[in-house]
Amino acid sequence: MNRLLLALLLFLAPVGSAFAVNPDEVLADPALEARARAISAELRCMVCQNQSIDDSNAELAKDLRVLIRERLANGDSDKAVIDYVVSRYGEFVLLKPRFETKTLILWGMPATLLLVGAITLVIASRRRGTQPKGTPLSEDEKEKLKKLLQP
């Protein structure tokens, strides 16, 4: 039974992404189709937003896949196709944003937050060491404590 379940899972694993690209979208030239799949894997579905257009079943994703294939069939380069889609939908359509001056904050924010957190921890640990530990007990308090601790 376990072997049958494992075989079924292995068989169905690649099917999840295969459902998105319809057979009528596939190009006859395998090299162009591979380029189209690579480009569509880099672009975000504007409806689903956490999927590439290659994996999405949304109508907009289908339209974008068709557009990519049309532009590739007309002789556009991969960069030209991506630039065209970005010019129409903005940088948000890229699953991995480009490293440019306008995206510097996006790329630099994780390192900046890590640095700020480390500095905060260092300052907090130094302050903790310099604070007074409290006032010492008086003789009367020591006697009361001794009586409470004796069995």
PDB file of C-alpha atoms in Angstrom:
ATOM      1  CA  MET A   1       0.000   0.000   0.000  1.00  0.00           C
ATOM      2  CA  ASN A   2       2.848   2.393   0.876  1.00  0.00           C
ATOM      3  CA  ARG A   3       4.544   1.707  -2.455  1.00  0.00           C
ATOM      4  CA  LEU A   4       1.340   2.412  -4.333  1.00  0.00           C
ATOM      5  CA  LEU A   5       0.884   5.703  -2.470  1.00  0.00           C
ATOM      6  CA  LEU A   6       4.509   6.692  -3.124  1.00  0.00           C
ATOM      7  CA  ALA A   7       4.175   5.855  -6.825  1.00  0.00           C
ATOM      8  CA  LEU A   8       0.984   7.903  -7.041  1.00  0.00           C
ATOM      9  CA  LEU A   9       2.642  10.896  -5.348  1.00  0.00           C
ATOM     10  CA  LEU A  10       5.659  10.707  -7.644  1.00  0.00           C
ATOM     11  CA  PHE A  11       3.394  10.502 -10.662  1.00  0.00           C
ATOM     12  CA  LEU A  12       1.263  13.476  -9.629  1.00  0.00           C
ATOM     13  CA  ALA A  13       4.108  15.718  -8.366  1.00  0.00           C
ATOM     14  CA  PRO A  14       4.922  17.388 -11.705  1.00  0.00           C
ATOM     15  CA  VAL A  15       1.258  17.602 -12.678  1.00  0.00           C
ATOM     16  CA  GLY A  16       0.525  20.616 -10.418  1.00  0.00           C
ATOM     17  CA  SER A  17       2.339  23.090 -12.609  1.00  0.00           C
ATOM     18  CA  ALA A  18       1.417  21.327 -15.838  1.00  0.00           C
ATOM     19  CA  PHE A  19      -2.269  22.168 -15.450  1.00  0.00           C
ATOM     20  CA  ALA A  20      -1.658  25.915 -15.793  1.00  0.00           C
ATOM     21  CA  VAL A  21      -0.237  25.931 -19.322  1.00  0.00           C
ATOM     22  CA  ASN A  22      -2.965  24.774 -21.690  1.00  0.00           C
ATOM     23  CA  PRO A  23      -2.083  22.640 -24.712  1.00  0.00           C
ATOM     24  CA  ASP A  24      -3.321  25.339 -27.090  1.00  0.00           C
ATOM     25  CA  GLU A  25      -0.705  27.746 -25.661  1.00  0.00           C
ATOM     26  CA  VAL A  26       2.306  25.498 -26.265  1.00  0.00           C
ATOM     27  CA  LEU A  27       4.592  26.527 -29.110  1.00  0.00           C
ATOM     28  CA  ALA A  28       5.593  24.006 -31.778  1.00  0.00           C
ATOM     29  CA  ASP A  29       9.282  24.896 -31.474  1.00  0.00           C
ATOM     30  CA  PRO A  30      10.644  23.247 -28.278  1.00  0.00           C
ATOM     31  CA  ALA A  31      13.414  25.858 -27.915  1.00  0.00           C
ATOM     32  CA  LEU A  32      10.919  28.753 -28.021  1.00  0.00           C
ATOM     33  CA  GLU A  33       8.618  26.898 -25.642  1.00  0.00           C
ATOM     34  CA  ALA A  34      11.476  26.389 -23.181  1.00  0.00           C
ATOM     35  CA  ARG A  35      12.281  30.114 -23.354  1.00  0.00           C
ATOM     36  CA  ALA A  36       8.606  30.980 -22.844  1.00  0.00           C
ATOM     37  CA  ARG A  37       8.384  28.685 -19.798  1.00  0.00           C
ATOM     38  CA  ALA A  38      11.552  30.204 -18.335  1.00  0.00           C
ATOM     39  CA  ILE A  39      10.209  33.741 -18.784  1.00  0.00           C
ATOM     40  CA  SER A  40       6.765  32.932 -17.429  1.00  0.00           C
ATOM     41  CA  ALA A  41       8.354  31.318 -14.350  1.00  0.00           C
ATOM     42  CA  GLU A  42       9.943  34.714 -13.544  1.00  0.00           C
ATOM     43  CA  LEU A  43       6.711  36.722 -13.776  1.00  0.00           C
ATOM     44  CA  ARG A  44       4.163  37.110 -10.979  1.00  0.00           C
ATOM     45  CA  CYS A  45       0.486  36.461 -11.563  1.00  0.00           C
ATOM     46  CA  MET A  46      -1.216  39.759 -10.790  1.00  0.00           C
ATOM     47  CA  VAL A  47      -4.337  37.917  -9.612  1.00  0.00           C
ATOM     48  CA  CYS A  48      -2.752  35.179  -7.461  1.00  0.00           C
ATOM     49  CA  GLN A  49       0.339  37.210  -6.492  1.00  0.00           C
ATOM     50  CA  ASN A  50       2.150  34.275  -4.879  1.00  0.00           C
ATOM     51  CA  GLN A  51       2.399  32.248  -8.064  1.00  0.00           C
ATOM     52  CA  SER A  52       4.208  32.649 -11.313  1.00  0.00           C
ATOM     53  CA  ILE A  53       2.071  33.018 -14.399  1.00  0.00           C
ATOM     54  CA  ASP A  54       3.402  29.607 -15.417  1.00  0.00           C
ATOM     55  CA  ASP A  55       1.639  28.034 -12.409  1.00  0.00           C
ATOM     56  CA  SER A  56      -1.523  30.144 -12.378  1.00  0.00           C
ATOM     57  CA  ASN A  57      -4.871  29.291 -13.924  1.00  0.00           C
ATOM     58  CA  ALA A  58      -6.106  32.909 -13.846  1.00  0.00           C
ATOM     59  CA  GLU A  59      -7.277  34.467 -17.115  1.00  0.00           C
ATOM     60  CA  LEU A  60      -4.747  37.285 -16.843  1.00  0.00           C
ATOM     61  CA  ALA A  61      -1.940  34.753 -16.416  1.00  0.00           C
ATOM     62  CA  LYS A  62      -3.160  32.920 -19.515  1.00  0.00           C
ATOM     63  CA  ASP A  63      -3.215  36.183 -21.468  1.00  0.00           C
ATOM     64  CA  LEU A  64       0.335  36.960 -20.350  1.00  0.00           C
ATOM     65  CA  ARG A  65       1.550  33.473 -21.321  1.00  0.00           C
ATOM     66  CA  VAL A  66       0.020  33.926 -24.778  1.00  0.00           C
ATOM     67  CA  LEU A  67       1.558  37.407 -25.071  1.00  0.00           C
ATOM     68  CA  ILE A  68       4.996  36.064 -24.157  1.00  0.00           C
ATOM     69  CA  ARG A  69       4.730  33.297 -26.747  1.00  0.00           C
ATOM     70  CA  GLU A  70       3.569  35.757 -29.434  1.00  0.00           C
ATOM     71  CA  ARG A  71       6.463  38.112 -28.775  1.00  0.00           C
ATOM     72  CA  LEU A  72       8.980  35.261 -28.782  1.00  0.00           C
ATOM     73  CA  ALA A  73       7.531  33.941 -32.035  1.00  0.00           C
ATOM     74  CA  ASN A  74       7.943  37.449 -33.511  1.00  0.00           C
ATOM     75  CA  GLY A  75      11.659  37.329 -32.695  1.00  0.00           C
ATOM     76  CA  ASP A  76      11.900  39.335 -29.446  1.00  0.00           C
ATOM     77  CA  SER A  77      14.708  38.471 -27.031  1.00  0.00           C
ATOM     78  CA  ASP A  78      13.951  37.256 -23.507  1.00  0.00           C
ATOM     79  CA  LYS A  79      15.008  40.622 -22.064  1.00  0.00           C
ATOM     80  CA  ALA A  80      12.810  42.497 -24.537  1.00  0.00           C
ATOM     81  CA  VAL A  81       9.783  40.390 -23.570  1.00  0.00           C
ATOM     82  CA  ILE A  82      10.369  40.902 -19.847  1.00  0.00           C
ATOM     83  CA  ASP A  83      10.962  44.640 -20.343  1.00  0.00           C
ATOM     84  CA  TYR A  84       7.705  44.881 -22.309  1.00  0.00           C
ATOM     85  CA  VAL A  85       5.686  43.158 -19.579  1.00  0.00           C
ATOM     86  CA  VAL A  86       7.353  45.288 -16.879  1.00  0.00           C
ATOM     87  CA  SER A  87       6.569  48.457 -18.841  1.00  0.00           C
ATOM     88  CA  ARG A  88       2.896  47.483 -18.903  1.00  0.00           C
ATOM     89  CA  TYR A  89       2.491  46.129 -15.347  1.00  0.00           C
ATOM     90  CA  GLY A  90       5.384  47.638 -13.373  1.00  0.00           C
ATOM     91  CA  GLU A  91       8.215  46.072 -11.386  1.00  0.00           C
ATOM     92  CA  PHE A  92       5.716  44.238  -9.169  1.00  0.00           C
ATOM     93  CA  VAL A  93       5.176  41.707 -11.950  1.00  0.00           C
ATOM     94  CA  LEU A  94       8.705  40.368 -11.412  1.00  0.00           C
ATOM     95  CA  LEU A  95       8.916  37.585  -8.836  1.00  0.00           C
ATOM     96  CA  LYS A  96      12.554  38.546  -8.231  1.00  0.00           C
ATOM     97  CA  PRO A  97      12.903  42.345  -8.431  1.00  0.00           C
ATOM     98  CA  ARG A  98      15.860  43.823 -10.286  1.00  0.00           C
ATOM     99  CA  PHE A  99      18.747  45.305  -8.316  1.00  0.00           C
ATOM    100  CA  GLU A 100      18.585  49.008  -9.157  1.00  0.00           C
ATOM    101  CA  THR A 101      18.847  52.256  -7.242  1.00  0.00           C
ATOM    102  CA  LYS A 102      15.079  52.447  -6.845  1.00  0.00           C
ATOM    103  CA  THR A 103      15.002  48.934  -5.339  1.00  0.00           C
ATOM    104  CA  LEU A 104      18.056  49.453  -3.145  1.00  0.00           C
ATOM    105  CA  ILE A 105      15.889  49.890  -0.038  1.00  0.00           C
ATOM    106  CA  LEU A 106      14.079  46.626  -0.804  1.00  0.00           C
ATOM    107  CA  TRP A 107      17.345  44.708  -1.176  1.00  0.00           C
ATOM    108  CA  GLY A 108      19.132  46.471   1.690  1.00  0.00           C
ATOM    109  CA  MET A 109      16.362  46.322   4.287  1.00  0.00           C
ATOM    110  CA  PRO A 110      17.079  42.773   5.603  1.00  0.00           C
ATOM    111  CA  ALA A 111      20.764  43.574   6.200  1.00  0.00           C
ATOM    112  CA  THR A 112      19.871  46.933   7.744  1.00  0.00           C
ATOM    113  CA  LEU A 113      17.347  45.365  10.127  1.00  0.00           C
ATOM    114  CA  LEU A 114      19.842  42.679  11.118  1.00  0.00           C
ATOM    115  CA  LEU A 115      22.483  45.324  11.841  1.00  0.00           C
ATOM    116  CA  VAL A 116      20.054  47.483  13.853  1.00  0.00           C
ATOM    117  CA  GLY A 117      18.963  44.416  15.863  1.00  0.00           C
ATOM    118  CA  ALA A 118      22.568  43.461  16.632  1.00  0.00           C
ATOM    119  CA  ILE A 119      23.415  47.009  17.753  1.00  0.00           C
ATOM    120  CA  THR A 120      20.292  47.094  19.932  1.00  0.00           C
ATOM    121  CA  LEU A 121      21.263  43.806  21.606  1.00  0.00           C
ATOM    122  CA  VAL A 122      24.798  45.037  22.297  1.00  0.00           C
ATOM    123  CA  ILE A 123      23.551  48.295  23.808  1.00  0.00           C
ATOM    124  CA  ALA A 124      20.925  46.506  25.909  1.00  0.00           C
ATOM    125  CA  SER A 125      23.440  43.992  27.254  1.00  0.00           C
ATOM    126  CA  ARG A 126      25.896  46.761  28.188  1.00  0.00           C
ATOM    127  CA  ARG A 127      23.202  48.740  29.989  1.00  0.00           C
ATOM    128  CA  ARG A 128      22.082  45.668  31.894  1.00  0.00           C
ATOM    129  CA  GLY A 129      25.617  45.196  33.247  1.00  0.00           C
ATOM    130  CA  THR A 130      25.917  48.798  34.536  1.00  0.00           C
ATOM    131  CA  GLN A 131      22.596  49.014  36.363  1.00  0.00           C
ATOM    132  CA  PRO A 132      22.715  48.674  40.166  1.00  0.00           C
ATOM    133  CA  LYS A 133      21.730  45.247  41.454  1.00  0.00           C
ATOM    134  CA  GLY A 134      19.503  46.624  44.213  1.00  0.00           C
ATOM    135  CA  THR A 135      20.018  47.834  47.781  1.00  0.00           C
ATOM    136  CA  PRO A 136      21.596  45.479  50.292  1.00  0.00           C
ATOM    137  CA  LEU A 137      19.481  44.058  53.103  1.00  0.00           C
ATOM    138  CA  SER A 138      19.556  45.721  56.497  1.00  0.00           C
ATOM    139  CA  GLU A 139      20.526  43.708  59.586  1.00  0.00           C
ATOM    140  CA  ASP A 140      16.876  43.538  60.649  1.00  0.00           C
ATOM    141  CA  GLU A 141      15.825  42.173  57.232  1.00  0.00           C
ATOM    142  CA  LYS A 142      18.652  39.630  57.319  1.00  0.00           C
ATOM    143  CA  GLU A 143      17.415  38.326  60.688  1.00  0.00           C
ATOM    144  CA  LYS A 144      13.817  38.031  59.409  1.00  0.00           C
ATOM    145  CA  LEU A 145      15.030  36.172  56.321  1.00  0.00           C
ATOM    146  CA  LYS A 146      17.125  33.804  58.454  1.00  0.00           C
ATOM    147  CA  LYS A 147      14.084  32.982  60.622  1.00  0.00           C
ATOM    148  CA  LEU A 148      11.926  32.331  57.552  1.00  0.00           C
ATOM    149  CA  LEU A 149      14.476  29.995  55.990  1.00  0.00           C
ATOM    150  CA  GLN A 150      15.034  27.880  59.120  1.00  0.00           C
ATOM    151  CA  PRO A 151      12.943  24.683  59.214  1.00  0.00           C
TER     152      PRO A 151
END
